[in-house]
XYZ file of C-alpha atoms in Angstrom:
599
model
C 92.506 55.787 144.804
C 90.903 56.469 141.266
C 87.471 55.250 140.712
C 86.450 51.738 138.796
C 86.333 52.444 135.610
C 82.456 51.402 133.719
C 81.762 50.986 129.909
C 81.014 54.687 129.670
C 84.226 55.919 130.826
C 85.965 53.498 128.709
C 84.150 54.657 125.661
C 84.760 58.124 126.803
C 88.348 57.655 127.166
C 88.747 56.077 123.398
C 86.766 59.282 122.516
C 89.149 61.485 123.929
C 92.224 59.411 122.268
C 90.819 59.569 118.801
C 89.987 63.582 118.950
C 93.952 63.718 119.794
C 94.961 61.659 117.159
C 92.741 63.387 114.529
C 93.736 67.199 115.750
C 97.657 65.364 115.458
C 97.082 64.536 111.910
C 95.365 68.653 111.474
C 98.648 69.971 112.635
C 101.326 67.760 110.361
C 98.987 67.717 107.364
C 99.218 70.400 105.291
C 95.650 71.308 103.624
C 94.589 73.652 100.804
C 92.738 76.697 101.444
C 91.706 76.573 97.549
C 93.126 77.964 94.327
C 92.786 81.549 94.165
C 92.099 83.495 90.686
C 93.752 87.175 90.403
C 94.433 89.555 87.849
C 97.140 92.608 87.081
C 95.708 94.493 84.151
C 98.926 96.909 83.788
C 99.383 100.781 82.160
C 102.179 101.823 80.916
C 103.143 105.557 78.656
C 100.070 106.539 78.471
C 101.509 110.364 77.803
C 98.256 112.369 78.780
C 95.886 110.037 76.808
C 93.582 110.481 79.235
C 89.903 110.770 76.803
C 88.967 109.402 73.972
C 90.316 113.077 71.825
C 93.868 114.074 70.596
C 93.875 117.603 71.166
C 97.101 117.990 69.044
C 95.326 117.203 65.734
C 92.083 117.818 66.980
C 90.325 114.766 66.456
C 88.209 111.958 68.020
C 90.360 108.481 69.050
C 89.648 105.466 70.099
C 91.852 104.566 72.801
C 93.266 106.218 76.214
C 92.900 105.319 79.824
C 88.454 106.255 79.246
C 88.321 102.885 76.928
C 90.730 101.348 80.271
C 88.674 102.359 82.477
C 85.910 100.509 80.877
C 88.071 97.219 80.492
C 89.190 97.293 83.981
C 85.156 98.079 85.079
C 83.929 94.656 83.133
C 86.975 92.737 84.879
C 86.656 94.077 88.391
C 82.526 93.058 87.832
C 83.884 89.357 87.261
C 86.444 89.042 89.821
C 85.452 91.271 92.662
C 88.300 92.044 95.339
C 90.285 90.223 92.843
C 92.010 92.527 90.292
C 95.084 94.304 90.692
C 95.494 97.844 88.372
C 99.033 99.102 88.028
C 100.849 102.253 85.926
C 104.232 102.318 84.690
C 104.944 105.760 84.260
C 105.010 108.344 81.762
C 101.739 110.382 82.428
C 102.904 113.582 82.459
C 103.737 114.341 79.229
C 102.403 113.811 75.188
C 99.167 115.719 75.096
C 97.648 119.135 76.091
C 95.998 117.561 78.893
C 98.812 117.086 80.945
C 100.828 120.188 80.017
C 97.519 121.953 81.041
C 97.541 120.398 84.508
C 101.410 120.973 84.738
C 102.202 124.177 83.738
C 98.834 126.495 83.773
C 96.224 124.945 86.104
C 98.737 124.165 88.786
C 96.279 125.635 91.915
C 93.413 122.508 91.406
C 94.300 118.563 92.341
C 96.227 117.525 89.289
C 94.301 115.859 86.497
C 96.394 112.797 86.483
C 95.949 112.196 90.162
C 91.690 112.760 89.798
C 91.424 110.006 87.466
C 93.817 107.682 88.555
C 92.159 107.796 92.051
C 88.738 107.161 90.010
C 90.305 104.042 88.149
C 91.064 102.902 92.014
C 95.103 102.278 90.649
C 96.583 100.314 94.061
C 100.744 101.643 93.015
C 102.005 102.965 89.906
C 106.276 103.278 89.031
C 107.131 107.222 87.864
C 109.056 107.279 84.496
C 111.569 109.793 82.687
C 108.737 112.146 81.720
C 107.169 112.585 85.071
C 110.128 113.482 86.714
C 110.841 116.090 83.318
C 107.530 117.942 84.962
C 109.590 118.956 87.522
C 109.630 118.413 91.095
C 106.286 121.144 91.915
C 104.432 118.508 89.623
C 105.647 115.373 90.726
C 106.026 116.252 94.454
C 102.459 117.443 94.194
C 101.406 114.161 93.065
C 102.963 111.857 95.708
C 100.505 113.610 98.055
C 97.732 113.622 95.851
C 97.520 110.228 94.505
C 95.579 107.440 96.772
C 97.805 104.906 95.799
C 102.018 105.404 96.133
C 104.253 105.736 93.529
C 106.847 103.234 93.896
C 110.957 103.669 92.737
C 113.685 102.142 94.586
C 116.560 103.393 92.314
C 115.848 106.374 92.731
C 117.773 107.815 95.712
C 116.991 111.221 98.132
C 120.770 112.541 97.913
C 120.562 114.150 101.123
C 119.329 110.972 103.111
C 120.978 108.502 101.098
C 117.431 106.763 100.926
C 114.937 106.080 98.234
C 112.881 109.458 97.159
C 109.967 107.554 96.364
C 108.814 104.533 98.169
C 110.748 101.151 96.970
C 107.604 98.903 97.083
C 104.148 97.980 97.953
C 102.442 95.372 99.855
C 99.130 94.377 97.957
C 96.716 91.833 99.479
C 93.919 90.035 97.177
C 91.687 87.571 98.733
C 94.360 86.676 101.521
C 97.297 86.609 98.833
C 100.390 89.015 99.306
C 101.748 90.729 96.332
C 104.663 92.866 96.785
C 105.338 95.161 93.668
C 109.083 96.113 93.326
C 109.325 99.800 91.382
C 112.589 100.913 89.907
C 113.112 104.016 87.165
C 115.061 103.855 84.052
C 118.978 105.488 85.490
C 119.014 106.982 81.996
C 117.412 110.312 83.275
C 120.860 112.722 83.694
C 121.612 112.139 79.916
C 118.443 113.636 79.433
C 116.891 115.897 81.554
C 118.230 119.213 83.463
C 119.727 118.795 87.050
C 117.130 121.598 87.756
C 114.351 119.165 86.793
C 115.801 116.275 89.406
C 117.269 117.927 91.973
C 118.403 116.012 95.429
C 118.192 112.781 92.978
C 120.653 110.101 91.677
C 119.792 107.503 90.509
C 121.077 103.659 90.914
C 121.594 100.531 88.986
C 118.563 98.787 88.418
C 120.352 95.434 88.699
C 122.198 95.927 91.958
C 118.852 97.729 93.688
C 116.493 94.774 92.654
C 119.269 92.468 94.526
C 119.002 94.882 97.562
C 115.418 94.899 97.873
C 114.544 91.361 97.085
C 116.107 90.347 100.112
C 114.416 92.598 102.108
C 110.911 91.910 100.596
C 111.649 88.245 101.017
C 112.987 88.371 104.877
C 110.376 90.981 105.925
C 107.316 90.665 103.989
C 106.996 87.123 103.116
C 105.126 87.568 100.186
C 102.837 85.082 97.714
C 103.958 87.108 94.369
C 106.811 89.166 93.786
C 106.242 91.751 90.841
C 109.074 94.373 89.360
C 106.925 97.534 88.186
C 110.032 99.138 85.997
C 109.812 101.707 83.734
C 112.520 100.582 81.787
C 112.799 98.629 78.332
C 113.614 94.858 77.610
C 116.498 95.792 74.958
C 119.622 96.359 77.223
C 121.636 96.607 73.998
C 119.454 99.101 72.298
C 121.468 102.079 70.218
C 124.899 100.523 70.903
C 123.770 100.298 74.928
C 126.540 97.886 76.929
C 124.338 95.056 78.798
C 127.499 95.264 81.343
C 127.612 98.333 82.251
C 126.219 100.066 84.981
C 123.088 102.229 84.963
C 121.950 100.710 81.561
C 118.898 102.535 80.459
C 116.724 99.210 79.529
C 117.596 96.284 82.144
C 114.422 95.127 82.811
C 115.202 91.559 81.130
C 118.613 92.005 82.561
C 116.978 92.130 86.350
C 114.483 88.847 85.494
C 117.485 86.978 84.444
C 119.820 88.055 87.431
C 117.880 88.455 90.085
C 115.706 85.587 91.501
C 112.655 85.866 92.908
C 110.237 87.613 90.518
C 107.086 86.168 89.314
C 106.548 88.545 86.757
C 108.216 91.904 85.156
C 105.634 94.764 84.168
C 108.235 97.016 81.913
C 107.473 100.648 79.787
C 109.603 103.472 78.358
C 110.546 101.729 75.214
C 106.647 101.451 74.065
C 107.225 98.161 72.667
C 104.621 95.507 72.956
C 106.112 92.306 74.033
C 104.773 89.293 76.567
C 107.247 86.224 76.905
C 108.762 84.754 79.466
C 112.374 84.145 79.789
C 114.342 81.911 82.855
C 116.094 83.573 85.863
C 120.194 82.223 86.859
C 118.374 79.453 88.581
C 115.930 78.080 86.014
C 112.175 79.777 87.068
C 110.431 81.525 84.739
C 109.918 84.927 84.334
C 107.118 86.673 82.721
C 107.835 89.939 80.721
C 105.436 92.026 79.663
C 104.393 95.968 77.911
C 101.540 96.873 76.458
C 102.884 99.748 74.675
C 101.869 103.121 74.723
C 98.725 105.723 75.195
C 96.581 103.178 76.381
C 95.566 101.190 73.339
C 96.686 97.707 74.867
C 96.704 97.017 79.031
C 99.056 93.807 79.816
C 96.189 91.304 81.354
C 98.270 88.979 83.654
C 95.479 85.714 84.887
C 96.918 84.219 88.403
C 95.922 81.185 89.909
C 97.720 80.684 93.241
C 97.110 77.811 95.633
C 97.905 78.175 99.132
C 98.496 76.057 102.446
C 96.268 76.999 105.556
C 99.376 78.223 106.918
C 99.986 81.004 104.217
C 102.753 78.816 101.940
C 102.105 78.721 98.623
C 101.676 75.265 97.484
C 101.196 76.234 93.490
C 101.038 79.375 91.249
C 100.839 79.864 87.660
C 100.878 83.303 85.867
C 99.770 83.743 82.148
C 100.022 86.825 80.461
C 98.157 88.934 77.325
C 97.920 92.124 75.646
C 94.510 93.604 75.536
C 93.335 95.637 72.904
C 90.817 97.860 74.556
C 89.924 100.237 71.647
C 87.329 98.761 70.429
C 85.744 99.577 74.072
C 83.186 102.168 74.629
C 84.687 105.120 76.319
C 83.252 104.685 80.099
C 80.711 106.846 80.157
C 80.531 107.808 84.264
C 84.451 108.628 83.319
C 83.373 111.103 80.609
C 80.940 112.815 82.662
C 83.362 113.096 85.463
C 86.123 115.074 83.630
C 84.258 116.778 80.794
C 84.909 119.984 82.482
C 88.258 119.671 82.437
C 88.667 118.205 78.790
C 86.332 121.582 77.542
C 89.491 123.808 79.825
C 91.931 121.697 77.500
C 89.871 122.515 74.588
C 89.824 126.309 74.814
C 93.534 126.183 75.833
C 94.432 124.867 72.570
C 92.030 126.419 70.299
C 93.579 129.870 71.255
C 94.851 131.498 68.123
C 98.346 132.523 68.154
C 99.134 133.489 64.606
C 99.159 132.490 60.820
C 101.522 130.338 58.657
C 101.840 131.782 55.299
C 103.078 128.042 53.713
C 102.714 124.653 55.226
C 105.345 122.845 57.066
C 106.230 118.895 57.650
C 108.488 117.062 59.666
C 109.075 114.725 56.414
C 111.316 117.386 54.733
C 113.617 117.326 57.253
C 115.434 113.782 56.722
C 115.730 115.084 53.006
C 117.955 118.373 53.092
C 117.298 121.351 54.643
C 113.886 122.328 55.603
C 111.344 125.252 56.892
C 109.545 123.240 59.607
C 113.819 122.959 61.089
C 114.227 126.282 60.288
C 111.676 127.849 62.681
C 113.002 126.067 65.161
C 116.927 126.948 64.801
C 114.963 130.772 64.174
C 113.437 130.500 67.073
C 116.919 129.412 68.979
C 118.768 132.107 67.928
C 116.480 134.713 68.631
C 115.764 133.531 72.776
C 119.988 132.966 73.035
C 122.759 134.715 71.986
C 124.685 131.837 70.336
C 126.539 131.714 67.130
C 125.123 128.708 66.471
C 122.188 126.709 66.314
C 121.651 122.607 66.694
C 118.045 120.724 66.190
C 116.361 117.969 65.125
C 112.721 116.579 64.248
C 111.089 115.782 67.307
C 107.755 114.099 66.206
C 108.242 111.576 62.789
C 105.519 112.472 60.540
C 104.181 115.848 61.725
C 102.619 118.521 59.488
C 101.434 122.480 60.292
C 98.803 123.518 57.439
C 99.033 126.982 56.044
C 96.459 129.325 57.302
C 95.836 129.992 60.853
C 98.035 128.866 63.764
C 96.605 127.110 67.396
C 98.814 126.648 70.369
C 97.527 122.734 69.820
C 100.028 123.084 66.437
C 102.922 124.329 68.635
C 102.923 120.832 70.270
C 103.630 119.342 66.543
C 106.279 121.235 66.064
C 107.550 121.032 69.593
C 106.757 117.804 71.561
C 108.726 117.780 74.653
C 109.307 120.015 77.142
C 112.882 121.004 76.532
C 114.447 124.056 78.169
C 116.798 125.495 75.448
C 120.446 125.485 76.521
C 123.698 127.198 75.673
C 126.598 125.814 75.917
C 130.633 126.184 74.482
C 131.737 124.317 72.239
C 134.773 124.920 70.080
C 134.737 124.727 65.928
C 136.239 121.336 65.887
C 133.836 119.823 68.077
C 131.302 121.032 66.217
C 132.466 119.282 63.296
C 133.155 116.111 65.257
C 128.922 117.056 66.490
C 127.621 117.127 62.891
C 129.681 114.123 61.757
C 128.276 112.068 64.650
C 124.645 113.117 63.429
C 125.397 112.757 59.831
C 126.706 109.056 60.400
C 123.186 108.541 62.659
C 121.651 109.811 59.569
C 122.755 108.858 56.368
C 124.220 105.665 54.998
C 128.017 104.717 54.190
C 129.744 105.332 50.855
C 129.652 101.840 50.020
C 125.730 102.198 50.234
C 124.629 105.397 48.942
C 123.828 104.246 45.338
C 120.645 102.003 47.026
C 119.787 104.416 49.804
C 120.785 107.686 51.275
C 119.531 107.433 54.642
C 120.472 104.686 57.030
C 117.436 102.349 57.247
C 116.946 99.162 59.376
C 117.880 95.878 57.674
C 117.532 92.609 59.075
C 121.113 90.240 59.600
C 120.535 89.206 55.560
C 120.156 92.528 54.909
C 116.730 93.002 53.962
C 114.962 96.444 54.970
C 112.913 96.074 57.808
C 109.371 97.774 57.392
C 106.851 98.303 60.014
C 103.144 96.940 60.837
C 102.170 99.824 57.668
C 104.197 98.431 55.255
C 107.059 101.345 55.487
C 110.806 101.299 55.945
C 111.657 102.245 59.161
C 114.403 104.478 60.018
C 117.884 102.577 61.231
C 118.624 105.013 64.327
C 115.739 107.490 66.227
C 115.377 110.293 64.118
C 114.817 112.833 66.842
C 118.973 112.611 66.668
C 119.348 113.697 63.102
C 120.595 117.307 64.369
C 120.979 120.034 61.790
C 122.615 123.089 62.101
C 121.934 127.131 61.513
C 124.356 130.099 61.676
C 127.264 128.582 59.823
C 127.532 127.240 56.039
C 128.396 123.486 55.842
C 128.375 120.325 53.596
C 127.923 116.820 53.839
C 129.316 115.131 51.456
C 127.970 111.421 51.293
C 130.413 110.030 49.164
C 133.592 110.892 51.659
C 134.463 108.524 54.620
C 132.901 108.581 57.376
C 134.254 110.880 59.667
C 135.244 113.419 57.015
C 132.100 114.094 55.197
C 131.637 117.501 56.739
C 133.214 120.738 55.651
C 132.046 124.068 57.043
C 132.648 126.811 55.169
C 132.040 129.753 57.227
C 129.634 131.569 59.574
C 125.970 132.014 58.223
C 126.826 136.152 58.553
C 129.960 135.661 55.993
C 132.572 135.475 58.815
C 135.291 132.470 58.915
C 134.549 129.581 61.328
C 137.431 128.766 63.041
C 138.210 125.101 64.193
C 140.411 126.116 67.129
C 137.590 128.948 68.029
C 135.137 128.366 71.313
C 131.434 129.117 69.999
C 128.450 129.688 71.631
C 126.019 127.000 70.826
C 122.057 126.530 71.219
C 120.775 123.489 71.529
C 117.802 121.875 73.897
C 118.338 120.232 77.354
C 117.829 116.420 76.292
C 121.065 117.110 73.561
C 122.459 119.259 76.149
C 122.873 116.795 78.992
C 123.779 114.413 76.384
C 121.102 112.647 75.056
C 121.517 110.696 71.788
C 125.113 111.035 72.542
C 126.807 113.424 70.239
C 128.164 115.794 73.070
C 129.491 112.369 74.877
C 130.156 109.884 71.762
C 130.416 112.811 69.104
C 132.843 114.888 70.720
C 134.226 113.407 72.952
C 133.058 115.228 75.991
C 132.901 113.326 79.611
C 129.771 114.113 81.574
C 131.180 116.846 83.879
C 133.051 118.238 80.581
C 129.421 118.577 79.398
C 127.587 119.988 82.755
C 130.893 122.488 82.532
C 130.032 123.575 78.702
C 126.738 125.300 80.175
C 126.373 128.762 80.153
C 122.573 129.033 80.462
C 119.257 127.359 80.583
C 115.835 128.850 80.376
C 113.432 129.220 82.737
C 110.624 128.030 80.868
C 110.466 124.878 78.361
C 110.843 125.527 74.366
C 107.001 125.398 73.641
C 106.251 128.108 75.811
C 109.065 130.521 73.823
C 107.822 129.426 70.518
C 103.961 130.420 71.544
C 105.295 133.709 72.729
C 107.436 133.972 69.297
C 104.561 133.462 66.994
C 102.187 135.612 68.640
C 104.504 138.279 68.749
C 105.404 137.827 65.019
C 101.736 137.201 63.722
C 101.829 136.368 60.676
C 105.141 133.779 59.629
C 106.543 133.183 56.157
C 108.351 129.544 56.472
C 111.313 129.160 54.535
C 113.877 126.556 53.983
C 117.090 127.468 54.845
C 120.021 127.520 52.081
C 123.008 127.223 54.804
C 123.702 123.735 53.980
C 123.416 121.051 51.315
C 123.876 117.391 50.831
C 126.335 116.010 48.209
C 126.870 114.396 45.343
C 123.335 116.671 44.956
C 122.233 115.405 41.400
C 122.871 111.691 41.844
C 121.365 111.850 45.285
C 117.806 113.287 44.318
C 116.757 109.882 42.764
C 118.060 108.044 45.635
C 116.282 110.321 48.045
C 112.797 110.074 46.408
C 112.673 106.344 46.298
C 113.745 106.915 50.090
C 111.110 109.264 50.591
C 108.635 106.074 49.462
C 109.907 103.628 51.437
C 109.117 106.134 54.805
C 105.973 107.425 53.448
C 104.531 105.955 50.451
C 102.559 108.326 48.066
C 101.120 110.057 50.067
């Protein structure tokens, strides 16, 4: 029998009901923990700019991941635990610094992993160049860098798994970021198997499918960001949007593939920040702050979320940053100066003379003596017939007098092995015709300009931020050619305004013949497509065409050329000509203004 019941157990007993009610309305009422602020400040192709000094043309700058480090300093100071710092690939290659910590210091921790460590990066995305370092380089740097470099496309062919690690999990002041990392598939068309080997890579579109689903289902995450070094124009150069492995789907994966927040991209050092909607309406921001660290993509979050983890709001607004009006940061400086002075010597070594100067600009004009060295140079390391090259920097000049190994890296920027390969005399016709049509403009349009510019859809020539014409397809495909005599004459159709006339040495040239060509690795495995497009050849037809590679890239031969030569005498070649020759030269200086002014 249960006790009478007084005043105090009465009041006690409404007590206890309204502490049950209240802790029933806790548990169905869904209440904020607050908004949260957060920031990505994003890298992307910053191609050894790692101080405030190009060592190519030995001079002071003012941008490169110092002046970052500086922005990302002043940011972290006003939002502590609350900044994100991302890198989209392309470290490894560009200036001295990196080819330094590549190819000659390779016994210290790599330069590129020392001072992203200092900069505290939490993931970074490799791109096209770092893998062209080759696998002691990048392998190295997976286990040297304090943060993980993220790429799910790109597949371990022996475990049928990703070689890198797909993505991240980043957590900000209780928020969950997962960053998605994914490599432009373009690499095989442009780099030796040698440099990637036990990789293939996958469609960017079908492996951001794949792993949104499993970041979703596993991870649960607040923010979903794609980290892909890979462009925004999916039709760029004639590029299908439809077909598989395009080298620039980054837009193509935030329209396709729901779930992103926000799409860091790099490779095509554009600068864009828009948004654009996914298949089922949200929007998607796109961003790339270009290249070498002048602009970092600033991305300010605010995300609201429930006690229990669900995000109740979230809005993401994105920026480019200049950061070179920055002071270099100083404690960054210090830290590395004794490796920039190591840099220094390295490319202040003496290595010969040039008797005449040489510039990149000739070569769009005719033949030319900064091309020549370089088909010289070719010919002498191979024992081809034949010679293919093109201009690999734009605007690039090496001044009489004496000759630095920073000046090789002018007339050399990449690090290309130097292939052979066979290729019979009608395909290398079928070659030169392809480059000549990249090149120069159509009959119909010869009498206003001989090279192929960009025009708008009126028609209008398109001209850059400097006020100059720009250059209709990438000039480091105009390919020239040494050991045979040839013409191209502008007025003939395309397609038929090449004749060869004979070998350079006075022999015939023989369409039905199989030659021994020289060319570098990126034309080799196809790049810029005039093996593939050109010719004609498939893919295997062009891995089967090989008959050697070097052992070490094209730089390193032409330092060892020039100091064994000493003293060189640069002349332009007289092997081939562009016609109709006297109505063109008009045409071609008023050309020569709209790329370079008066200068």
């Amino acid at each position: 029998m249960l006790p009478p019941q007084n005043s105090n157990n009465k009041h006690n007993m409404y007590i206890r009901l309204l502490l049950a009610a209240l802790l029933f309305l806790v548990q169905s009422v869904t209440f904020s923990q607050g908004k949260v602020s957060l920031k990505i400040i994003q890298t992307s192709d910053i191609h050894g700019a790692f101080f405030p000094f190009d060592y190519i043309n030995n001079r002071a700058v003012d941008y490169g991941l110092s002046q970052v480090s500086s922005y990302v300093n002043a940011e972290r100071s006003k939002n502590p635990q609350g900044v994100v710092l991302l890198d989209n690939g392309d470290l490894l290659q560009g200036q001295p610094t990196v080819y330094y910590a590549n190819f000659i210091d390779t016994s210290t921790t790599h330069i590129a992993a020392q001072i992203l460590n200092y900069m505290g990066y939490d993931a970074a995305t490799p791109g096209n160049h770092d893998i062209e370092a080759g696998p002691n380089v990048y392998n190295k740097l997976v286990e040297q860098f304090n943060f993980p470099w993220l790429s799910a496309n790109t597949i371990h062919t022996k475990t049928g798994k990703p070689y890198f690690k797909p993505y991240h999990i980043i957590k900000r002041k209780g928020v969950r970021i997962a960053v998605l990392g994914l490599t432009t598939p373009g690499i095989p068309n442009w780099l030796s198997p040698s440099l990637w080997p036990n990789m293939e890579f996958a469609d960017m579109i079908e492996t951001a499918q794949m792993w949104m689903d499993t970041i979703r289902l596993k991870e649960n995450p607040h923010l979903i960001i794609g980290l892909f070094h890979a462009g925004h124009n999916a039709g760029y150069e004639g590029q299908n949007p439809n077909q598989s492995k395009n080298e620039n789907a980054s837009m193509l994966v935030a329209q396709r593939v729901p779930g992103f927040d926000a799409i860091l991209i790099g490779h095509d050092h554009d600068r864009v920040c828009f948004k654009v909607a996914n298949v089922t309406g949200d929007s998607v921001l796109i961003i790339d702050p270009g290249s070498q660290g002048r602009l970092v993509s600033d991305i300010q979050i605010e995300i609201e979320l429930s006690a229990s983890g669900k995000v109740l709001s979230k809005a993401l607004k994105g920026s480019l940053v200049d950061v070179t009006s920055m002071i270099p940061d100083p404690q960054y400086v210090a830290k590395f100066i004794d490796f920039s002075a190591n840099v220094a010597a390295f490319v202040d070594r003496r290595i010969g003379s040039f008797s005449e100067s040489v510039s990149t600009r000739d070569a769009y004009f005719g033949p030319s003596a900064f091309m020549n060295l370089i088909h010289t140079v070719q010919l002498n390391l191979s024992d081809a017939h034949i010679s293919f090259a093109a201009p690999l920097m734009f605007d690039a000049t090496i001044e009489k007098g004496p000759v630095f190994v920073r000046d090789v890296f002018k007339l050399y920027s990449y690090e290309n092995l130097l292939y052979v390969v066979n290729l019979y005399g009608h395909e290398i016709k079928s070659y030169l015709e392809f480059s000549a049509n990249l090149w120069f403009e159509s009959p119909a349009q010869i009498a206003f300009n001989a090279l192929k510019l960009r025009k708008s859809p009126d028609g209008k020539l398109s001209y850059n931020s400097n006020g100059r014409a720009i250059l209709a397809s990438s000039y480091y495909n105009f390919d020239s050619a040494a050991g045979i005599n040839y013409i191209i004459d502008l007025a003939k159709p395309i397609g038929e305004r090449v004749t060869i006339l004979n070998m350079e040495n006075g022999e015939p040239f023989h369409m039905d013949k199989m030659y021994r060509v020289a060319l570098n690795s990126y034309r080799g495995n196809g790049g810029g497509g005039h093996l593939v497009d050109g010719v004609g050849l498939s893919r295997n037809d062009v891995r089967n065409r090989l008959i050697s590679a070097s052992p070490m890239d094209m730089r390193y031969y032409l330092i060892k050329w020039i100091e064994r030569n000493g003293r060189i005498i640069p002349t332009v070649p007289n092997n081939w000509m562009i016609e109709p020759s006297e109505q063109l030269q008009v045409i071609l200086q008023n050309d020569w203004l709209l790329l370079f002014g008066n200068q």
